[in-house]
Short mmCIF file of C-alpha atoms in Angstrom, two decimals:
data_model
loop_
_atom_site.label_atom_id
_atom_site.label_comp_id
_atom_site.label_asym_id
_atom_site.label_seq_id
_atom_site.Cartn_x
_atom_site.Cartn_y
_atom_site.Cartn_z
CA MET A 16 55.47 19.83 36.10
CA HIS A 17 52.98 22.41 34.92
CA GLU A 18 50.00 22.03 32.64
CA ASN A 19 50.63 22.63 28.97
CA LYS A 20 47.29 24.13 28.11
CA LYS A 21 48.29 27.31 26.34
CA GLY A 22 51.16 28.15 24.01
CA SER A 23 54.39 26.30 23.49
CA GLY A 24 55.81 27.27 26.87
CA PHE A 25 55.95 23.67 28.05
CA THR A 26 59.22 23.10 29.88
CA GLY A 27 58.26 20.28 32.26
CA HIS A 28 60.08 16.99 32.44
CA VAL A 29 58.71 14.45 29.98
CA PRO A 30 59.03 10.90 31.30
CA ASP A 31 60.48 8.67 28.61
CA GLN A 32 58.20 5.84 29.66
CA LEU A 33 55.33 5.03 31.99
CA PHE A 34 56.19 4.09 35.57
CA GLU A 35 56.94 0.40 36.09
CA ALA A 36 56.78 -0.98 39.64
CA LYS A 37 60.15 -1.94 41.12
CA LEU A 38 59.86 -5.55 42.23
CA GLU A 39 63.02 -7.11 43.49
CA GLY A 40 61.82 -10.23 45.30
CA ILE A 41 63.27 -12.51 42.62
CA GLN A 42 67.11 -12.74 42.64
CA ASP A 43 67.40 -14.37 39.22
CA THR A 44 66.82 -11.33 36.99
CA SER A 45 66.76 -13.29 33.74
CA LEU A 46 64.10 -15.62 35.12
CA ALA A 47 62.12 -12.61 36.34
CA GLU A 48 62.40 -11.05 32.87
CA GLN A 49 61.25 -14.27 31.23
CA ARG A 50 58.22 -14.59 33.52
CA ARG A 51 57.32 -10.94 32.95
CA ASP A 52 57.41 -11.51 29.18
CA GLN A 53 55.11 -14.53 29.57
CA ILE A 54 52.71 -12.46 31.66
CA CYS A 55 52.78 -9.50 29.25
CA ASP A 56 52.27 -11.68 26.15
CA ALA A 57 49.24 -13.36 27.70
CA ALA A 58 47.84 -10.05 28.96
CA LEU A 59 48.21 -8.41 25.53
CA GLU A 60 46.27 -11.21 23.89
CA LEU A 61 43.50 -10.95 26.48
CA PHE A 62 43.35 -7.12 26.55
CA LEU A 63 42.92 -7.04 22.75
CA LYS A 64 40.41 -9.88 22.68
CA LYS A 65 38.26 -9.29 25.78
CA GLY A 66 39.21 -5.72 26.64
CA PHE A 67 41.21 -4.46 29.61
CA ALA A 68 38.27 -4.15 32.01
CA SER A 69 36.98 -7.68 31.41
CA THR A 70 40.37 -9.33 31.82
CA THR A 71 41.22 -10.52 35.32
CA VAL A 72 44.63 -11.30 36.79
CA ARG A 73 43.28 -14.84 37.15
CA ASP A 74 42.73 -14.98 33.34
CA ILE A 75 46.29 -13.77 32.81
CA CYS A 76 47.67 -16.45 35.12
CA ALA A 77 45.69 -19.16 33.35
CA LEU A 78 46.92 -18.15 29.87
CA SER A 79 50.52 -17.36 30.81
CA GLY A 80 51.02 -20.43 32.98
CA VAL A 81 52.34 -18.26 35.81
CA ASN A 82 51.06 -19.32 39.21
CA GLN A 83 48.60 -17.02 40.97
CA ALA A 84 50.66 -17.31 44.15
CA SER A 85 53.79 -15.95 42.46
CA ILE A 86 52.51 -13.48 39.81
CA TYR A 87 52.87 -10.52 42.20
CA ASP A 88 56.61 -11.24 42.43
CA TYR A 89 56.80 -10.04 38.81
CA ILE A 90 54.12 -7.40 38.40
CA ALA A 91 52.32 -5.11 40.83
CA ASN A 92 48.81 -5.32 39.35
CA LYS A 93 46.83 -5.25 36.09
CA ASN A 94 47.62 -1.56 35.50
CA ASP A 95 51.32 -2.27 35.95
CA ILE A 96 51.09 -4.87 33.17
CA LEU A 97 49.32 -2.38 30.90
CA ARG A 98 52.05 0.22 31.56
CA ARG A 99 54.79 -2.29 30.73
CA LEU A 100 52.99 -3.24 27.52
CA LEU A 101 52.55 0.38 26.43
CA ASN A 102 56.23 1.07 27.20
CA LYS A 103 57.27 -1.91 25.12
CA LEU A 104 54.83 -1.59 22.23
CA TRP A 105 53.89 2.07 21.97
CA PHE A 106 56.94 4.01 23.25
CA ARG A 107 60.03 1.85 22.86
CA SER A 108 59.22 -0.29 19.90
CA GLY A 109 62.36 0.42 17.90
CA VAL A 110 60.10 1.99 15.27
CA PRO A 111 61.50 5.46 14.56
CA ASN A 112 59.18 8.43 14.14
CA LEU A 113 58.97 10.22 10.80
CA HIS A 114 61.26 13.08 11.84
CA GLU A 115 63.86 10.56 13.03
CA LEU A 116 63.68 8.73 9.70
CA MET A 117 64.06 12.02 7.82
CA LYS A 118 67.16 12.77 9.90
CA GLU A 119 68.62 9.28 9.44
CA HIS A 120 67.98 9.24 5.68
CA PRO A 121 68.58 12.78 4.46
CA GLN A 122 69.10 11.52 0.91
CA GLU A 123 65.66 9.89 0.72
CA SER A 124 62.59 11.75 -0.50
CA LEU A 125 59.89 12.72 1.99
CA GLU A 126 57.57 10.23 0.29
CA ASP A 127 60.06 7.37 0.77
CA CYS A 128 60.47 8.30 4.44
CA VAL A 129 56.69 8.40 4.92
CA ARG A 130 56.35 5.03 3.20
CA LEU A 131 58.97 3.50 5.49
CA TYR A 132 57.42 5.10 8.57
CA LEU A 133 53.93 3.83 7.76
CA SER A 134 54.95 0.32 6.80
CA GLU A 135 57.14 -0.05 9.90
CA SER A 136 54.39 1.34 12.14
CA TRP A 137 51.69 -0.79 10.58
CA THR A 138 53.64 -4.01 10.92
CA LYS A 139 55.74 -3.61 14.07
CA LYS A 140 53.51 -1.33 16.16
CA ARG A 141 50.20 -2.89 15.14
CA LYS A 142 49.21 -4.32 18.51
CA GLY A 143 50.67 -1.36 20.40
CA THR A 144 48.46 0.99 18.41
CA LEU A 145 45.32 -1.06 19.02
CA LEU A 146 46.19 -1.27 22.71
CA ALA A 147 46.86 2.46 23.03
CA TYR A 148 43.65 3.57 21.31
CA ARG A 149 41.47 1.09 23.18
CA THR A 150 42.87 1.37 26.69
CA VAL A 151 43.38 5.12 27.07
CA PRO A 152 40.03 5.43 28.87
CA HIS A 153 41.18 2.80 31.38
CA LEU A 154 44.51 4.46 32.19
CA GLN A 155 44.99 6.14 35.54
CA LYS A 156 45.29 9.92 35.49
CA ASP A 157 49.09 9.99 35.96
CA ASP A 158 49.55 7.55 33.10
CA ARG A 159 47.23 9.47 30.81
CA ASP A 160 49.20 12.64 31.59
CA ALA A 161 52.47 10.84 30.84
CA MET A 162 51.06 9.48 27.55
CA ARG A 163 49.99 12.99 26.61
CA SER A 164 53.39 14.50 27.47
CA ARG A 165 55.15 11.89 25.35
CA ASP A 166 52.80 12.46 22.42
CA GLN A 167 53.24 16.22 22.71
CA LEU A 168 57.02 15.84 22.71
CA VAL A 169 56.96 13.74 19.52
CA ILE A 170 54.51 16.18 17.92
CA ARG A 171 56.79 19.13 18.81
CA GLN A 172 59.90 17.43 17.44
CA MET A 173 58.19 16.46 14.20
CA ALA A 174 56.63 19.92 13.84
CA GLU A 175 60.04 21.52 14.15
CA LYS A 176 61.27 19.41 11.24
CA PHE A 177 58.25 20.35 9.09
CA ARG A 178 58.52 24.05 9.96
CA HIS A 179 62.12 23.99 8.90
CA ARG A 180 61.30 22.11 5.70
CA ALA A 181 58.35 24.30 4.76
CA GLY A 182 59.86 27.58 5.93
CA LEU A 183 57.00 28.21 8.34
CA ALA A 184 57.10 30.72 11.18
CA GLU A 185 58.00 29.29 14.59
CA ASP A 186 54.53 29.96 15.98
CA ASP A 187 52.67 28.52 12.98
CA PRO A 188 50.41 25.89 14.58
CA ARG A 189 49.79 24.05 11.30
CA ALA A 190 53.05 22.11 11.56
CA GLU A 191 51.89 20.72 14.89
CA ILE A 192 48.50 19.75 13.50
CA ILE A 193 50.10 17.93 10.55
CA SER A 194 52.49 16.14 12.94
CA ASN A 195 49.62 15.00 15.13
CA LEU A 196 47.75 13.91 12.00
CA ILE A 197 50.73 11.84 10.85
CA ILE A 198 50.87 10.05 14.21
CA TYR A 199 47.15 9.42 13.82
CA LEU A 200 47.72 8.07 10.29
CA ALA A 201 50.20 5.60 11.75
CA GLY A 202 47.09 4.05 13.28
CA PHE A 203 45.22 3.75 9.96
CA GLY A 204 46.66 0.33 9.20
CA PRO A 205 45.84 -1.31 12.52
CA LEU A 206 42.48 0.40 12.92
CA ARG A 207 41.06 0.32 9.40
CA ASP A 208 42.96 -1.83 6.90
CA TRP A 209 40.86 -4.89 7.75
CA LEU A 210 38.37 -3.27 5.37
CA HIS A 211 40.89 -3.72 2.54
CA GLN A 212 41.60 -7.42 2.74
CA ASP A 213 41.39 -7.65 -1.04
CA ILE A 214 43.98 -4.90 -1.67
CA ASP A 215 47.77 -5.45 -1.56
CA ASP A 216 49.45 -3.99 1.52
CA ASP A 217 51.96 -2.24 -0.75
CA VAL A 218 49.22 -0.43 -2.64
CA ILE A 219 47.72 0.76 0.65
CA VAL A 220 51.07 2.01 2.01
CA ASN A 221 51.99 3.70 -1.28
CA THR A 222 48.63 5.43 -1.64
CA VAL A 223 48.64 6.78 1.91
CA ALA A 224 52.33 7.78 1.65
CA ALA A 225 51.64 9.75 -1.53
CA GLY A 226 48.68 11.40 0.18
CA VAL A 227 50.62 12.34 3.33
CA THR A 228 53.46 13.74 1.23
CA ALA A 229 50.97 15.88 -0.69
CA MET A 230 49.60 17.08 2.65
CA VAL A 231 53.00 18.17 3.93
CA GLU A 232 53.95 19.74 0.58
CA THR A 233 50.70 21.72 0.66
CA LEU A 234 51.90 23.33 3.87
CA ALA A 235 55.18 24.30 2.24
CA HIS A 236 53.38 25.52 -0.86
CA SER A 237 51.17 27.83 1.21
CA VAL A 238 54.35 29.59 2.36
CA GLU A 239 56.19 29.62 -0.96
CA GLN A 240 53.30 31.35 -2.66
CA PRO A 241 52.22 34.10 -0.27
CA GLU A 242 49.40 36.52 -1.00
CA PRO A 243 50.48 39.00 -3.71
CA GLN A 244 51.78 42.18 -2.01
CA PRO A 245 50.98 45.68 -3.27
CA SER A 246 54.15 46.99 -4.94
CA MET B 6 24.97 -12.97 2.57
CA HIS B 7 28.38 -14.06 1.44
CA GLU B 8 31.79 -12.98 2.66
CA ASN B 9 33.37 -10.05 0.85
CA LYS B 10 36.98 -11.14 1.07
CA LYS B 11 38.10 -10.81 -2.52
CA GLY B 12 37.24 -8.35 -5.24
CA SER B 13 34.31 -6.01 -5.47
CA GLY B 14 31.79 -8.75 -6.11
CA PHE B 15 29.84 -7.94 -2.98
CA THR B 16 26.16 -8.15 -3.77
CA GLY B 17 24.73 -9.04 -0.36
CA HIS B 18 22.10 -7.02 1.41
CA VAL B 19 23.57 -4.24 3.53
CA PRO B 20 21.47 -3.57 6.61
CA ASP B 21 20.95 0.17 7.00
CA GLN B 22 21.26 -0.17 10.78
CA LEU B 23 22.08 -2.66 13.49
CA PHE B 24 19.27 -4.87 14.73
CA GLU B 25 17.17 -3.35 17.52
CA ALA B 26 15.06 -5.67 19.64
CA LYS B 27 11.31 -5.32 19.11
CA LEU B 28 9.75 -4.68 22.50
CA GLU B 29 6.06 -3.94 22.49
CA GLY B 30 5.08 -4.38 26.10
CA ILE B 31 4.54 -0.64 26.56
CA GLN B 32 1.41 0.74 24.85
CA ASP B 33 2.38 4.39 25.15
CA THR B 34 4.99 4.64 22.39
CA SER B 35 6.02 8.20 23.20
CA LEU B 36 6.66 7.23 26.83
CA ALA B 37 8.63 4.17 25.65
CA GLU B 38 10.69 6.42 23.35
CA GLN B 39 11.37 8.85 26.18
CA ARG B 40 12.48 6.11 28.57
CA ARG B 41 14.72 4.60 25.87
CA ASP B 42 16.37 7.98 25.33
CA GLN B 43 16.99 8.28 29.09
CA ILE B 44 18.51 4.80 29.13
CA CYS B 45 20.68 5.45 26.03
CA ASP B 46 21.92 8.81 27.32
CA ALA B 47 23.00 7.29 30.63
CA ALA B 48 24.56 4.26 28.94
CA LEU B 49 26.56 6.45 26.53
CA GLU B 50 28.01 8.45 29.40
CA LEU B 51 28.98 5.27 31.26
CA PHE B 52 30.33 3.40 28.20
CA LEU B 53 32.63 6.34 27.39
CA LYS B 54 33.71 6.86 30.99
CA LYS B 55 34.04 3.33 32.37
CA GLY B 56 34.04 1.30 29.17
CA PHE B 57 31.35 -1.05 27.86
CA ALA B 58 32.56 -4.15 29.71
CA SER B 59 32.73 -2.46 33.12
CA THR B 60 29.28 -0.92 32.86
CA THR B 61 26.42 -2.96 34.30
CA VAL B 62 22.71 -2.67 33.58
CA ARG B 63 22.42 -1.79 37.27
CA ASP B 64 24.75 1.23 36.70
CA ILE B 65 22.59 2.31 33.76
CA CYS B 66 19.44 2.09 35.85
CA ALA B 67 21.01 4.13 38.64
CA LEU B 68 22.15 6.94 36.31
CA SER B 69 19.06 7.01 34.06
CA GLY B 70 16.55 6.82 36.89
CA VAL B 71 14.78 3.92 35.16
CA ASN B 72 13.71 1.19 37.53
CA GLN B 73 15.52 -2.16 37.34
CA ALA B 74 12.19 -3.94 37.34
CA SER B 75 11.01 -2.13 34.20
CA ILE B 76 14.18 -1.51 32.16
CA TYR B 77 13.66 -4.70 30.13
CA ASP B 78 10.34 -3.31 28.89
CA TYR B 79 12.43 -0.82 26.87
CA ILE B 80 15.64 -2.60 25.94
CA ALA B 81 16.61 -6.26 25.60
CA ASN B 82 20.08 -6.12 27.18
CA LYS B 83 23.34 -4.14 27.30
CA ASN B 84 24.25 -5.07 23.71
CA ASP B 85 20.82 -3.89 22.53
CA ILE B 86 21.55 -0.48 24.10
CA LEU B 87 24.95 -0.35 22.35
CA ARG B 88 23.32 -1.17 19.00
CA ARG B 89 20.72 1.56 19.47
CA LEU B 90 23.47 4.05 20.35
CA LEU B 91 25.58 3.13 17.32
CA ASN B 92 22.50 3.40 15.08
CA LYS B 93 21.73 6.83 16.48
CA LEU B 94 25.26 8.25 16.72
CA TRP B 95 27.35 6.47 14.11
CA PHE B 96 24.93 5.56 11.30
CA ARG B 97 21.96 7.90 11.41
CA SER B 98 23.40 11.06 12.83
CA GLY B 99 22.18 13.43 10.13
CA VAL B 100 25.83 14.10 9.31
CA PRO B 101 26.23 13.54 5.57
CA ASN B 102 29.29 11.74 4.21
CA LEU B 103 31.74 13.59 1.99
CA HIS B 104 30.36 12.18 -1.26
CA GLU B 105 26.84 13.21 -0.23
CA LEU B 106 28.06 16.75 0.53
CA MET B 107 29.82 16.89 -2.85
CA LYS B 108 26.55 15.87 -4.53
CA GLU B 109 24.47 18.35 -2.51
CA HIS B 110 26.86 21.25 -3.12
CA PRO B 111 28.20 20.80 -6.65
CA GLN B 112 29.16 24.49 -6.79
CA GLU B 113 31.44 24.26 -3.72
CA SER B 114 35.13 23.38 -4.00
CA LEU B 115 36.32 19.99 -2.79
CA GLU B 116 38.18 21.77 0.02
CA ASP B 117 35.01 23.51 1.23
CA CYS B 118 33.12 20.20 1.18
CA VAL B 119 35.91 18.49 3.15
CA ARG B 120 35.93 21.35 5.66
CA LEU B 121 32.17 21.04 6.16
CA TYR B 122 32.38 17.25 6.41
CA LEU B 123 35.14 17.34 9.04
CA SER B 124 33.66 20.10 11.16
CA GLU B 125 30.22 18.44 11.14
CA SER B 126 31.72 15.05 11.96
CA TRP B 127 33.95 16.41 14.71
CA THR B 128 31.14 18.26 16.43
CA LYS B 129 28.01 16.19 15.83
CA LYS B 130 29.48 12.67 15.63
CA ARG B 131 32.11 13.11 18.33
CA LYS B 132 30.69 10.67 20.87
CA GLY B 133 29.56 8.24 18.18
CA THR B 134 33.10 8.07 16.85
CA LEU B 135 34.61 7.45 20.27
CA LEU B 136 31.97 4.81 20.96
CA ALA B 137 32.52 3.05 17.62
CA TYR B 138 36.33 2.88 17.89
CA ARG B 139 36.27 1.74 21.52
CA THR B 140 33.45 -0.78 21.47
CA VAL B 141 34.11 -2.64 18.22
CA PRO B 142 35.96 -5.40 20.13
CA HIS B 143 32.91 -5.86 22.36
CA LEU B 144 30.40 -6.19 19.52
CA GLN B 145 28.87 -9.54 18.74
CA LYS B 146 29.91 -11.15 15.46
CA ASP B 147 26.68 -10.29 13.58
CA ASP B 148 26.96 -6.66 14.64
CA ARG B 149 30.61 -6.43 13.64
CA ASP B 150 29.69 -7.88 10.24
CA ALA B 151 26.88 -5.34 9.87
CA MET B 152 29.22 -2.48 10.88
CA ARG B 153 31.71 -3.67 8.29
CA SER B 154 29.10 -3.96 5.54
CA ARG B 155 27.91 -0.43 6.26
CA ASP B 156 31.45 0.93 6.23
CA GLN B 157 32.19 -0.88 2.98
CA LEU B 158 29.08 0.54 1.39
CA VAL B 159 30.04 4.11 2.33
CA ILE B 160 33.62 3.49 1.16
CA ARG B 161 32.35 2.17 -2.20
CA GLN B 162 30.00 5.11 -2.73
CA MET B 163 32.69 7.65 -1.88
CA ALA B 164 35.26 5.83 -4.02
CA GLU B 165 32.93 5.97 -7.01
CA LYS B 166 32.72 9.74 -6.64
CA PHE B 167 36.53 10.07 -6.42
CA ARG B 168 37.11 7.74 -9.36
CA HIS B 169 34.77 9.82 -11.44
CA ARG B 170 36.43 13.05 -10.28
CA ALA B 171 39.98 11.81 -10.82
CA GLY B 172 39.26 9.86 -14.00
CA LEU B 173 40.53 6.63 -12.43
CA ALA B 174 39.85 3.18 -13.83
CA GLU B 175 36.93 1.34 -12.23
CA ASP B 176 39.21 -1.24 -10.68
CA ASP B 177 41.75 1.27 -9.30
CA PRO B 178 41.83 0.41 -5.59
CA ARG B 179 43.36 3.74 -4.58
CA ALA B 180 40.01 5.51 -4.59
CA GLU B 181 38.75 3.02 -2.02
CA ILE B 182 41.82 3.49 0.15
CA ILE B 183 41.44 7.28 0.10
CA SER B 184 37.73 6.93 0.96
CA ASN B 185 38.52 4.70 3.91
CA LEU B 186 41.23 7.16 4.95
CA ILE B 187 38.76 10.05 4.85
CA ILE B 188 36.35 8.15 7.10
CA TYR B 189 39.29 7.52 9.42
CA LEU B 190 40.18 11.24 9.34
CA ALA B 191 36.64 12.01 10.47
CA GLY B 192 37.83 10.44 13.73
CA PHE B 193 40.89 12.68 14.07
CA GLY B 194 39.03 15.37 15.97
CA PRO B 195 37.42 13.11 18.58
CA LEU B 196 40.46 10.87 18.98
CA ARG B 197 43.36 13.33 18.85
CA ASP B 198 42.41 17.01 19.03
CA TRP B 199 42.62 17.02 22.85
CA LEU B 200 46.36 17.40 22.16
CA HIS B 201 45.64 20.77 20.55
CA GLN B 202 43.75 22.57 23.28
CA ASP B 203 45.81 25.69 22.59
CA ILE B 204 44.94 25.82 18.88
CA ASP B 205 41.69 27.25 17.44
CA ASP B 206 39.26 24.62 16.17
CA ASP B 207 39.00 26.53 12.89
CA VAL B 208 42.74 26.34 12.30
CA ILE B 209 42.65 22.58 12.90
CA VAL B 210 39.72 22.00 10.53
CA ASN B 211 41.21 24.25 7.83
CA THR B 212 44.64 22.63 8.02
CA VAL B 213 43.29 19.10 7.82
CA ALA B 214 40.82 20.06 5.07
CA ALA B 215 43.63 21.54 2.97
CA GLY B 216 45.69 18.39 3.55
CA VAL B 217 42.88 16.01 2.63
CA THR B 218 42.13 18.01 -0.50
CA ALA B 219 45.80 17.78 -1.50
CA MET B 220 45.61 14.04 -0.92
CA VAL B 221 42.60 13.60 -3.22
CA GLU B 222 44.05 15.96 -5.84
CA THR B 223 47.26 13.90 -5.82
CA LEU B 224 45.23 10.93 -6.95
CA ALA B 225 43.75 12.94 -9.81
CA HIS B 226 47.17 14.34 -10.68
CA SER B 227 48.68 10.85 -10.93
CA VAL B 228 46.16 10.14 -13.69
CA GLU B 229 46.35 13.48 -15.49
CA GLN B 230 50.10 13.17 -15.88
CA PRO B 231 50.69 9.57 -16.93
CA GLU B 232 54.10 8.11 -17.66
CA PRO B 233 55.42 9.48 -21.00
CA GLN B 234 54.54 7.02 -23.75
CA PRO B 235 56.96 6.08 -26.54
CA SER B 236 55.71 7.85 -29.69
#
């Protein structure tokens, strides 16, 4: 896999999730799954409350009820738990990205798609977003690289949709910037809506959706009305 | 000070900075200031690299060159250092907020003001933004409350400017949401522009500035063109 520093020449393999340790000591896979869920739920609560660095495997055992002697049958270490949580909450949450929603609902307006995207992200991905923004500095290099590749893939896919919609040139970087910005806006709810406890969630989603739509339409508009040409 | 959970009835005192311990053991105030800067610079580097929780006062001494026996002449503890850093980098950075820029440059377009606001924030407040988003969970309750009061004050001031500009009613919450969103967008550079290493900084700032302007204008537009009234 090569570095994607310059241009859009990235052709490397993009992992569809972070690496999870293979642990096959436990024969009963459904029990193993259940224990792993217990461990991950407890770890998520602790990572968000105390932070990743301050949480010990001992803390996770205490809260999850999983014995310290057996926890390593289910997970490899604290970083392995974090990877499993990010896979579950950030990458594979069943919350479609905006370009996927636009594809699934071609009859809906952009604004309706944005509204759906934001409200789904803000409710279902809430903890995943907090976890991702707070723990990035604690990720190991390989994991950070994998997170970046995944983000870049989503940004590229979304940008393609916007370029098509707005009639932009294939090398116009603005579609990528807007895509990245929209992913960032999916974090607005989790990261900043606690400042709006007195405002209805619907009003917040509608206002931001209208704003994002205006942003994307501005891109299209800049193409539809080019500089006047000398005749 | 009462809780500001409902409505805009907040009348409490808003501290203009987080509390800094008064330490007057050192007579030479310029020396004390210099040592404090050394300590804060080292702590910032470590907090961003290793995280607040994983950084010890011993680490800060080692990197800053300040002796462990004398460090408590300059700062009270690790939280005191964090407060001083947030005061310096997040609250008092000499980077004006958007509504202040609009007031200072009434002849400039909204888009130019947004461009200036974003580029100043993304360059001069970069580390302060990273520090604020990452350390909020580690702040003590009083400090979190003070951070929130400050944020709410800035949101209110900015919202007032937008309401005036867009001719919105005084109780229209959308102006507050857009203001909060703009503060959040001031974090886009530090938190997400590492995904755009192949795109010129100017293109990023211009694209986001055009988008934010469209967002604010959409608010104004929704008022200028009200629902048709029965005649």
